[in-house]
mmCIF file of C-alpha atoms in Angstrom:
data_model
loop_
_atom_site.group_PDB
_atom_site.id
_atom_site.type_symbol
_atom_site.label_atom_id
_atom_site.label_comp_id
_atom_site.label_asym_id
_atom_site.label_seq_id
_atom_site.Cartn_x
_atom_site.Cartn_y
_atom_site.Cartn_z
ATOM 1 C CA UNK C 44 101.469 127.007 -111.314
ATOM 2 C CA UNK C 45 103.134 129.217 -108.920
ATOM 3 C CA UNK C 46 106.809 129.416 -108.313
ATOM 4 C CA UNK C 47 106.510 127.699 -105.112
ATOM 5 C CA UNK C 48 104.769 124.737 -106.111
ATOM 6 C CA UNK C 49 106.850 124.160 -109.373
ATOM 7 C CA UNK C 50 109.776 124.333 -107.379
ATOM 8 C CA UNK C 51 108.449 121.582 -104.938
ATOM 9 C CA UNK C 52 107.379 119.588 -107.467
ATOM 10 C CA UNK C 53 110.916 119.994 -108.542
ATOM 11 C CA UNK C 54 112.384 119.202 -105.057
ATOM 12 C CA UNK C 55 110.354 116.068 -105.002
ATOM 13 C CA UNK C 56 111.297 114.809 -108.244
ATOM 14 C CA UNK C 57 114.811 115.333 -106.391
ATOM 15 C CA UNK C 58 114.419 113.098 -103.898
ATOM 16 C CA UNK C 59 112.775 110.303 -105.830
ATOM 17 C CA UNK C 60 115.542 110.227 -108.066
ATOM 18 C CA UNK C 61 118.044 110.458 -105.329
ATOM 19 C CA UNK C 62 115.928 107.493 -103.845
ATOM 20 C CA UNK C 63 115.547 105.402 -106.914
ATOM 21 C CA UNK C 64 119.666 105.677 -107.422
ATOM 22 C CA UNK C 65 119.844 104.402 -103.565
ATOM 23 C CA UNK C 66 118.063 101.530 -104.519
ATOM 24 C CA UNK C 67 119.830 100.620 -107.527
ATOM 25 C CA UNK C 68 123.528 101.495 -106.139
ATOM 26 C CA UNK C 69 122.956 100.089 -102.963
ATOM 27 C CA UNK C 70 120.320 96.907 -104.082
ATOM 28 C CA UNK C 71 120.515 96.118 -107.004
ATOM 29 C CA UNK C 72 124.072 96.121 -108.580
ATOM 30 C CA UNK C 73 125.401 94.298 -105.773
ATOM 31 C CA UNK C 74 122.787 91.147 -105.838
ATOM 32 C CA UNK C 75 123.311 91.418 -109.832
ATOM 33 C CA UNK C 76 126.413 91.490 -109.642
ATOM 34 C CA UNK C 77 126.225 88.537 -106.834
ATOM 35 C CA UNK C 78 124.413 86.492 -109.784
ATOM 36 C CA UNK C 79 126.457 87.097 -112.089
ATOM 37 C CA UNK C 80 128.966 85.680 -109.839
ATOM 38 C CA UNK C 81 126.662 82.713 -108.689
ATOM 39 C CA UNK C 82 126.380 81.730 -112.663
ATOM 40 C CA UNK C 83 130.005 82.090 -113.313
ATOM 41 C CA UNK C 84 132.031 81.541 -110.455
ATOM 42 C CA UNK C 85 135.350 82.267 -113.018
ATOM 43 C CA UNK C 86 134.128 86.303 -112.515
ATOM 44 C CA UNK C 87 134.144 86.410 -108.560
ATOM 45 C CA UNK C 88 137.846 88.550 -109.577
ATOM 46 C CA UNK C 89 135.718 91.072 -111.288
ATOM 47 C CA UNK C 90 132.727 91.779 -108.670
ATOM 48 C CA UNK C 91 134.449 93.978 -106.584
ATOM 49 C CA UNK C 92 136.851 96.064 -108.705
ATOM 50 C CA UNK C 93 133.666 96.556 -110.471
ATOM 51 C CA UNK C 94 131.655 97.108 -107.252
ATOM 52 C CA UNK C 95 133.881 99.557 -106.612
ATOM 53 C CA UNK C 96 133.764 101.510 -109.843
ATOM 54 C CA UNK C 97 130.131 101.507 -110.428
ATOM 55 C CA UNK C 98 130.112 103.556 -106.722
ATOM 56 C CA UNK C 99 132.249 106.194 -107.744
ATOM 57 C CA UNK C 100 130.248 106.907 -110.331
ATOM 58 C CA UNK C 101 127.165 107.243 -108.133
ATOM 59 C CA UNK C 102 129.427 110.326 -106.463
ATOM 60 C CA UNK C 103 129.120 112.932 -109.378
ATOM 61 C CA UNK C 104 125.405 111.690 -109.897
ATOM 62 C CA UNK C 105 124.483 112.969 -106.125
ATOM 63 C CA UNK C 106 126.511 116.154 -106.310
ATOM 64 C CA UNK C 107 124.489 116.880 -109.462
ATOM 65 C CA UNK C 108 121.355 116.252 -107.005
ATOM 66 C CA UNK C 109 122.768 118.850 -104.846
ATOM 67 C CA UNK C 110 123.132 121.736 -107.272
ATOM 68 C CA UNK C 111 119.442 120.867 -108.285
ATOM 69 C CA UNK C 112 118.305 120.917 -105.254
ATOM 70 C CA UNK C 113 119.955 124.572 -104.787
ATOM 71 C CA UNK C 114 118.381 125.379 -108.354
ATOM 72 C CA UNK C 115 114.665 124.404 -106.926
ATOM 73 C CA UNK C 116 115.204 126.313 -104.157
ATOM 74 C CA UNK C 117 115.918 129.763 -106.194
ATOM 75 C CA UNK C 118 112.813 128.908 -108.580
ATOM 76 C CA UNK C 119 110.819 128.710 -105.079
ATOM 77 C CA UNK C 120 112.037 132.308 -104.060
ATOM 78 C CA UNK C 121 111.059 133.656 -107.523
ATOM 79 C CA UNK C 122 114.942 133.859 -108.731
ATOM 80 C CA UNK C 123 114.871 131.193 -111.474
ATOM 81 C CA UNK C 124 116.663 133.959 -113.739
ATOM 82 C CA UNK C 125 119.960 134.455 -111.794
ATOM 83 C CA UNK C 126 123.433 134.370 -112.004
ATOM 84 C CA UNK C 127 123.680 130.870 -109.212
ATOM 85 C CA UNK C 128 121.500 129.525 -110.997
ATOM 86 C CA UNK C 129 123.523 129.929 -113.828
ATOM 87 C CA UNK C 130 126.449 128.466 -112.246
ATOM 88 C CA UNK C 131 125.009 125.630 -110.247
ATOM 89 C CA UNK C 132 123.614 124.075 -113.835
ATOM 90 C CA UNK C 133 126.841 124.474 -115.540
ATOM 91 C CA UNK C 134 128.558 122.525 -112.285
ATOM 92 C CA UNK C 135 125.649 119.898 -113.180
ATOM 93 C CA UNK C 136 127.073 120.197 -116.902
ATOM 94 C CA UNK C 137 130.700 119.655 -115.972
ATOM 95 C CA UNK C 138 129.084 116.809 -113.499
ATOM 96 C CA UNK C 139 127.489 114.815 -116.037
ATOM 97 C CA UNK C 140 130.325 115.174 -119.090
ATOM 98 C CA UNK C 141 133.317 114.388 -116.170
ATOM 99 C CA UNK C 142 130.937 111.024 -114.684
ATOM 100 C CA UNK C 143 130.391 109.856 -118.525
ATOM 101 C CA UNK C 144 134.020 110.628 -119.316
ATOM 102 C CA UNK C 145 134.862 108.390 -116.442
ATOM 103 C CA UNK C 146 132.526 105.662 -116.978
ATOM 104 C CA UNK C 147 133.579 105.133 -120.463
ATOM 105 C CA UNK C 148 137.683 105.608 -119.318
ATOM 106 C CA UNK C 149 136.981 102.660 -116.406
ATOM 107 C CA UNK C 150 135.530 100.247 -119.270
ATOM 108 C CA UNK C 151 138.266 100.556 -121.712
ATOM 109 C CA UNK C 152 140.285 99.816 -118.311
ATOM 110 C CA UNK C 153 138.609 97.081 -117.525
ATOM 111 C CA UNK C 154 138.017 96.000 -121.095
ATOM 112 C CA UNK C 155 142.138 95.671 -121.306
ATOM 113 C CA UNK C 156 142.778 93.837 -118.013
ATOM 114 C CA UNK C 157 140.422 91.428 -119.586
ATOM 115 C CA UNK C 158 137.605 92.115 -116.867
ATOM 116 C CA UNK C 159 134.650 93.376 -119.362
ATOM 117 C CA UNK C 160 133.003 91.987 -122.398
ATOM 118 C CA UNK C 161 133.581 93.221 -125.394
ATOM 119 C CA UNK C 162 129.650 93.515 -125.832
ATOM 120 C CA UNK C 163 129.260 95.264 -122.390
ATOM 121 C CA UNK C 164 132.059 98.008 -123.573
ATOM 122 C CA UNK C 165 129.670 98.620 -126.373
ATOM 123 C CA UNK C 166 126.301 98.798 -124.644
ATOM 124 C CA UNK C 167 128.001 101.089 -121.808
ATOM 125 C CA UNK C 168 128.464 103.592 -125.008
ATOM 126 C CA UNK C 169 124.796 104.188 -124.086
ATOM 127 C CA UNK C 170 125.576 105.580 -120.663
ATOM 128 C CA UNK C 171 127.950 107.580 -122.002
ATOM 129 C CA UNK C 172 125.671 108.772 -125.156
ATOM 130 C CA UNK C 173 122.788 110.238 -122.110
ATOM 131 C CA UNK C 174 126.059 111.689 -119.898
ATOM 132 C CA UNK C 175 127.235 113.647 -122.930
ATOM 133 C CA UNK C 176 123.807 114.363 -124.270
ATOM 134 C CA UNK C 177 122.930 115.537 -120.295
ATOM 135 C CA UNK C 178 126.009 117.539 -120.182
ATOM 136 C CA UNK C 179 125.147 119.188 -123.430
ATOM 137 C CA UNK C 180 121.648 120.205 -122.403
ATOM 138 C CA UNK C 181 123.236 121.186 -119.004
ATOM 139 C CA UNK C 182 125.385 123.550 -120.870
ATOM 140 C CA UNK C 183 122.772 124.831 -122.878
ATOM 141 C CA UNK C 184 120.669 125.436 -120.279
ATOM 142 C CA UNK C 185 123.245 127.497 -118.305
ATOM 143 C CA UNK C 186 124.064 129.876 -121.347
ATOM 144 C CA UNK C 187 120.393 130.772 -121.768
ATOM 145 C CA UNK C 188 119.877 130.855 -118.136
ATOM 146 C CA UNK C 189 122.814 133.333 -117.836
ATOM 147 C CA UNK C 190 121.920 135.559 -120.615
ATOM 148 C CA UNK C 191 117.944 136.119 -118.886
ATOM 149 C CA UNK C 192 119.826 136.874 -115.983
ATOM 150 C CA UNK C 193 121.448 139.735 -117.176
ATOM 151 C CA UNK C 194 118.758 140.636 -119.134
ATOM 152 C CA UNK C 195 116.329 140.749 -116.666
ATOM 153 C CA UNK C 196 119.062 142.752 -114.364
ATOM 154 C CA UNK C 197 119.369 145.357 -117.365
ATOM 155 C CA UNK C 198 115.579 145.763 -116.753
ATOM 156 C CA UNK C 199 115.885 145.821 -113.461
ATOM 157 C CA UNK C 200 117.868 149.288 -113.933
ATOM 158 C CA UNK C 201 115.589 150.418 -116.312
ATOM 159 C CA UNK C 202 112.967 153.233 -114.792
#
């Protein structure tokens, strides 16, 4: 595979996920959430505080989508070694470990004004498992990423 067609294969994978999230933020927690409220009318308090939340969190995921679409974009012009690069999956890092941060923070919240189930604050200790575990990887992948770029500069330099 060339560097072109790995980084639109990349760039595609971009925009299904950025599609797939549309769907779900935008279709499908609302008309759960809408049954949820159908079942148990005593919850119609709780739909839109938590309407609300479960959109902010949708805001770090979609940055993240940003900086990997940048990322693509250098693989495509043959710079998947550089110091952007570098930087732009660290951001991703410091994305995913802030948006699983916050996710767990709004369910103790809601947890304590009595607006979560106890069973729900445990399950959402999923999410947060795969933010932190993304985060992690991000990090990871930014060291290593860093250190070939300035290795590959050094030989750059070298005659």
């Amino acid at each position: 595979m060339t560097q072109k067609s790995i980084a639109g294969w990349l760039k595609g994978l971009i925009i299904g996920v950025a599609l797939c999230g549309l769907i779900i933020y935008a279709l499908v927690i609302p008309s759960v959430g809408l049954s949820i409220v159908g079942a148990n009318p005593e919850f119609e308090f709780c739909y839109l505080p938590w309407l609300i939340f479960i959109s902010i969190t949708a805001l770090p995921c979609y940055a993240a989508l940003f900086f990997a679409w940048k990322v693509a974009s250098n693989i495509g012009r043959d710079r998947a070694f550089s110091m952007d690069n570098a930087k732009w999956i660290k951001y991703i890092a410091v994305l995913a470990a802030a948006d699983a941060m916050f996710f767990f923070a709004g369910n103790v919240v809601f947890l304590l004004l009595n607006m979560n189930h106890p069973g729900i604050a445990l399950l959402s200790l999923i999410v947060v498992f795969a933010g932190i575990a993304i985060a992690v990887a991000a990090a990871a992948l930014s060291y290593l990423i860093k250190r070939a770029a300035a290795l590959q500069e050094q030989s750059d330099w070298t005659i």
